[in-house]
Amino acid sequence: DQQVKQNSPSLSVQEGRISILNCDYTNSMFDYFLWYKKYPAEGPTFLISISSIKDKNEDGRFTVFLNKSAKHLSLHIVPSQPGDSAVYFCAASGAGNQFYFGTGTSLTVIP
Amino acid sequence: EPEVTQTPSHQVTQMGQEVILRCVPISNHLYFYWYRQILGQKVEFLVSFYNNEISEKSEIFDDQFSVERPDGSNFTLKIRSTKLEDSAMYFCASRERGGTADTQYFGPGTRLTVL
């Protein structure tokens, strides 16, 4: 049962433009959401998070938006840089300890 | 900056053999996790560990798997009799506190190849 979905396996964006990565979830009990960035042969690195009491969280070039009614969150990267090229996973958690991950979106930022 | 470390980075083993994957979580963290990622697939939760016992486990974490915190710093995942389908990247993670609003920090992973 895929509780967290990232429907776009890949995304290409020109350097300097906005990257928008999307994530949908099915479990209404999820109340904490995170984005992780992953380079090949490395572990996921925490990027940004948002709790369900907020609808936006910003950290530098990264902004996460949460739409609880649509069970949708998105990560905006502005401006995109070549070093942002990586696989981005969204993750969600609820009352338990575990995080549920999406399948990832591979972002390529073209110089 | 404190980080989660894992050894070895790559483990090759024959089917049916036992393997132990090792992790050193961040020192003041209390909650520990193992995840795996089969090539090309999503990161999957295996098990969480707190206060020297398993707090949650997934369907993947069957009797072939066990975890241990033998000495207060290491956190190990043992697979008793490996199968071909156990080939994956295994990630250890830790977090400081329980509750939902807390981030898990991941190690670099161990690539397990079962031949």
Tab-separated table of C-alpha atoms in Angstrom:
chain	number	residue	atom	x	y	z
A	1	ASP	CA	0.000	0.000	0.000
A	2	GLN	CA	1.674	3.133	-1.260
A	3	GLN	CA	0.774	5.724	1.363
A	4	VAL	CA	3.105	8.363	-0.012
A	5	LYS	CA	3.353	8.887	-3.750
A	6	GLN	CA	5.621	10.871	-5.966
A	7	ASN	CA	4.151	10.527	-9.400
A	8	SER	CA	6.968	12.171	-11.325
A	9	PRO	CA	10.033	9.945	-11.408
A	10	SER	CA	12.131	12.680	-12.997
A	11	LEU	CA	12.232	16.416	-13.574
A	12	SER	CA	14.583	18.622	-15.589
A	13	VAL	CA	14.880	22.340	-14.956
A	14	GLN	CA	17.129	25.079	-16.262
A	15	GLU	CA	19.539	26.642	-13.803
A	16	GLY	CA	18.006	29.715	-12.191
A	17	ARG	CA	14.430	28.610	-12.746
A	18	ILE	CA	12.027	27.167	-10.188
A	19	SER	CA	11.904	23.439	-9.473
A	20	ILE	CA	8.593	22.124	-8.154
A	21	LEU	CA	8.492	18.611	-6.768
A	22	ASN	CA	5.169	17.119	-5.813
A	23	CYS	CA	4.056	14.514	-3.316
A	24	ASP	CA	0.653	13.057	-2.438
A	25	TYR	CA	-0.346	11.020	0.565
A	26	THR	CA	-3.364	8.950	1.456
A	27	ASN	CA	-3.280	8.653	5.232
A	28	SER	CA	-5.102	11.538	6.913
A	29	MET	CA	-3.361	10.666	10.198
A	30	PHE	CA	-0.007	11.855	8.888
A	31	ASP	CA	0.940	15.083	10.608
A	32	TYR	CA	4.615	15.588	9.891
A	33	PHE	CA	6.191	15.751	6.461
A	34	LEU	CA	9.760	15.951	5.337
A	35	TRP	CA	11.816	16.231	2.207
A	36	TYR	CA	15.082	14.384	1.887
A	37	LYS	CA	17.718	14.782	-0.775
A	38	LYS	CA	19.783	11.813	-1.849
A	39	TYR	CA	22.913	11.603	-3.938
A	40	PRO	CA	23.989	8.267	-5.442
A	41	ALA	CA	25.692	5.936	-2.944
A	42	GLU	CA	24.809	8.211	-0.021
A	43	GLY	CA	22.085	8.169	2.607
A	44	PRO	CA	19.107	10.518	2.458
A	45	THR	CA	19.923	13.964	3.819
A	46	PHE	CA	17.250	15.940	5.610
A	47	LEU	CA	16.265	19.054	3.708
A	48	ILE	CA	13.136	20.650	5.141
A	49	SER	CA	10.048	19.669	7.099
A	50	ILE	CA	6.561	20.882	7.857
A	51	SER	CA	4.023	19.934	10.469
A	52	SER	CA	0.330	19.747	9.755
A	53	ILE	CA	-0.415	22.899	11.734
A	54	LYS	CA	1.319	24.950	9.059
A	55	ASP	CA	0.800	25.271	5.342
A	56	LYS	CA	4.179	26.699	4.414
A	57	ASN	CA	7.729	26.477	5.642
A	58	GLU	CA	10.650	28.276	4.095
A	59	ASP	CA	14.385	27.781	4.455
A	60	GLY	CA	16.518	29.772	2.075
A	61	ARG	CA	15.907	28.615	-1.466
A	62	PHE	CA	13.639	25.793	-0.306
A	63	THR	CA	9.948	26.148	0.494
A	64	VAL	CA	7.552	23.364	1.341
A	65	PHE	CA	3.825	23.850	0.899
A	66	LEU	CA	1.219	21.630	2.514
A	67	ASN	CA	-2.391	21.352	1.361
A	68	LYS	CA	-4.063	19.126	3.924
A	69	SER	CA	-7.442	19.037	2.254
A	70	ALA	CA	-5.855	17.757	-0.944
A	71	LYS	CA	-3.330	15.605	0.935
A	72	HIS	CA	-0.631	17.153	-1.168
A	73	LEU	CA	2.710	18.736	-0.482
A	74	SER	CA	5.252	20.301	-2.747
A	75	LEU	CA	8.845	21.433	-2.568
A	76	HIS	CA	9.867	24.576	-4.397
A	77	ILE	CA	13.509	25.315	-5.087
A	78	VAL	CA	14.202	28.850	-6.258
A	79	PRO	CA	16.549	29.482	-7.943
A	80	SER	CA	17.590	26.000	-8.953
A	81	GLN	CA	21.306	25.286	-9.057
A	82	PRO	CA	23.244	22.427	-10.700
A	83	GLY	CA	24.242	21.191	-7.227
A	84	ASP	CA	20.566	20.578	-6.517
A	85	SER	CA	20.615	17.689	-8.966
A	86	ALA	CA	19.727	14.650	-6.846
A	87	VAL	CA	16.856	12.367	-5.989
A	88	TYR	CA	14.290	13.988	-3.703
A	89	PHE	CA	12.132	11.890	-1.414
A	90	CYS	CA	9.143	13.094	0.488
A	91	ALA	CA	8.343	11.304	3.727
A	92	ALA	CA	5.475	11.377	6.163
A	93	SER	CA	4.855	10.212	9.676
A	94	GLY	CA	1.902	9.983	12.013
A	95	ALA	CA	1.422	8.555	15.461
A	96	GLY	CA	4.023	5.850	15.033
A	97	ASN	CA	7.765	6.106	14.785
A	98	GLN	CA	8.295	5.161	11.214
A	99	PHE	CA	8.504	7.398	8.215
A	100	TYR	CA	6.808	6.456	4.986
A	101	PHE	CA	8.739	7.404	1.920
A	102	GLY	CA	7.703	8.141	-1.611
A	103	THR	CA	9.516	6.573	-4.540
A	104	GLY	CA	11.543	9.698	-5.229
A	105	THR	CA	11.880	12.253	-8.006
A	106	SER	CA	15.184	12.609	-9.780
A	107	LEU	CA	15.877	16.307	-10.343
A	108	THR	CA	18.346	17.410	-12.985
A	109	VAL	CA	19.261	21.078	-13.070
A	110	ILE	CA	20.726	21.955	-16.429
A	111	PRO	CA	23.465	24.619	-16.410
B	1	GLU	CA	28.494	18.143	12.953
B	2	PRO	CA	27.427	14.796	14.438
B	3	GLU	CA	26.501	12.146	11.909
B	4	VAL	CA	25.298	8.595	11.667
B	5	THR	CA	27.979	6.201	10.445
B	6	GLN	CA	27.607	2.734	8.968
B	7	THR	CA	30.009	-0.105	8.288
B	8	PRO	CA	30.815	-1.723	5.991
B	9	SER	CA	29.983	0.432	3.015
B	10	HIS	CA	29.630	-2.663	0.842
B	11	GLN	CA	29.067	-6.262	1.910
B	12	VAL	CA	29.060	-9.195	-0.481
B	13	THR	CA	27.829	-12.523	0.812
B	14	GLN	CA	26.673	-15.908	-0.392
B	15	MET	CA	23.017	-16.846	-0.161
B	16	GLY	CA	22.270	-18.532	3.151
B	17	GLN	CA	25.066	-16.801	5.034
B	18	GLU	CA	24.572	-14.538	8.018
B	19	VAL	CA	25.445	-10.858	7.791
B	20	ILE	CA	25.671	-8.150	10.413
B	21	LEU	CA	25.366	-4.540	9.381
B	22	ARG	CA	26.664	-1.989	11.842
B	23	CYS	CA	25.599	1.539	12.636
B	24	VAL	CA	26.760	4.161	15.099
B	25	PRO	CA	23.877	6.582	15.678
B	26	ILE	CA	24.313	10.172	16.788
B	27	SER	CA	25.351	10.007	20.418
B	28	ASN	CA	22.455	11.760	22.182
B	29	HIS	CA	19.780	10.151	20.043
B	30	LEU	CA	17.378	7.707	21.604
B	31	TYR	CA	15.450	6.262	18.666
B	32	PHE	CA	17.029	4.090	16.036
B	33	TYR	CA	15.822	2.748	12.714
B	34	TRP	CA	16.725	0.511	9.832
B	35	TYR	CA	15.445	1.111	6.321
B	36	ARG	CA	16.289	-0.539	3.057
B	37	GLN	CA	16.130	0.504	-0.558
B	38	ILE	CA	16.114	-2.092	-3.291
B	39	LEU	CA	17.661	-0.685	-6.441
B	40	GLY	CA	15.197	1.553	-8.240
B	41	GLN	CA	12.548	1.299	-5.547
B	42	LYS	CA	11.424	3.382	-2.608
B	43	VAL	CA	13.041	3.553	0.790
B	44	GLU	CA	11.228	1.018	2.994
B	45	PHE	CA	10.967	0.977	6.750
B	46	LEU	CA	12.201	-2.182	8.474
B	47	VAL	CA	12.274	-1.572	12.207
B	48	SER	CA	12.438	1.032	14.947
B	49	PHE	CA	14.169	0.556	18.295
B	50	TYR	CA	13.868	2.419	21.555
B	51	ASN	CA	14.863	1.676	25.121
B	52	ASN	CA	16.543	-1.557	24.090
B	53	GLU	CA	13.552	-3.041	22.399
B	54	ILE	CA	11.775	-3.033	19.089
B	55	SER	CA	8.966	-0.483	19.030
B	56	GLU	CA	7.703	-1.058	15.491
B	57	LYS	CA	8.523	-3.369	12.637
B	58	SER	CA	7.267	-3.858	9.115
B	59	GLU	CA	6.184	-7.003	7.329
B	60	ILE	CA	9.611	-7.174	5.731
B	61	PHE	CA	11.221	-7.612	9.157
B	62	ASP	CA	10.560	-11.320	9.570
B	63	ASP	CA	12.263	-13.924	11.749
B	64	GLN	CA	15.391	-13.766	9.617
B	65	PHE	CA	16.066	-10.245	10.866
B	66	SER	CA	17.124	-9.083	14.294
B	67	VAL	CA	18.467	-5.876	15.792
B	68	GLU	CA	20.629	-5.227	18.764
B	69	ARG	CA	22.306	-2.398	20.600
B	70	PRO	CA	25.114	-4.418	22.155
B	71	ASP	CA	27.242	-1.754	23.788
B	72	GLY	CA	25.385	1.544	24.026
B	73	SER	CA	26.891	2.990	20.864
B	74	ASN	CA	26.510	0.453	18.068
B	75	PHE	CA	23.181	-0.517	16.568
B	76	THR	CA	23.268	-3.667	14.465
B	77	LEU	CA	21.012	-5.386	11.957
B	78	LYS	CA	21.525	-9.112	11.550
B	79	ILE	CA	20.168	-11.181	8.704
B	80	ARG	CA	20.477	-14.835	9.677
B	81	SER	CA	20.213	-16.557	6.328
B	82	THR	CA	20.438	-14.152	3.445
B	83	LYS	CA	18.353	-14.493	0.321
B	84	LEU	CA	18.946	-13.054	-3.111
B	85	GLU	CA	16.102	-10.597	-2.569
B	86	ASP	CA	17.849	-9.143	0.476
B	87	SER	CA	20.238	-7.388	-1.884
B	88	ALA	CA	19.652	-3.699	-1.253
B	89	MET	CA	21.026	-0.558	0.346
B	90	TYR	CA	20.436	-0.636	4.072
B	91	PHE	CA	20.188	2.684	5.856
B	92	CYS	CA	20.397	3.257	9.559
B	93	ALA	CA	18.750	6.358	11.015
B	94	SER	CA	18.458	7.925	14.429
B	95	ARG	CA	16.524	10.714	16.036
B	96	GLU	CA	16.819	12.513	19.289
B	97	ARG	CA	13.301	12.264	20.602
B	98	GLY	CA	10.092	10.457	19.950
B	99	GLY	CA	6.971	12.141	18.752
B	100	THR	CA	6.194	13.029	15.205
B	101	ALA	CA	7.811	16.449	14.971
B	102	ASP	CA	11.362	15.268	14.985
B	103	THR	CA	13.725	14.489	12.166
B	104	GLN	CA	15.489	11.250	11.463
B	105	TYR	CA	19.112	11.501	10.372
B	106	PHE	CA	20.380	8.845	8.023
B	107	GLY	CA	23.705	7.142	7.647
B	108	PRO	CA	25.382	6.702	4.262
B	109	GLY	CA	24.123	3.146	3.900
B	110	THR	CA	25.552	-0.317	3.439
B	111	ARG	CA	25.169	-1.914	0.064
B	112	LEU	CA	24.425	-5.605	0.583
B	113	THR	CA	24.919	-7.906	-2.370
B	114	VAL	CA	23.743	-11.498	-1.982
B	115	LEU	CA	25.121	-13.906	-4.586
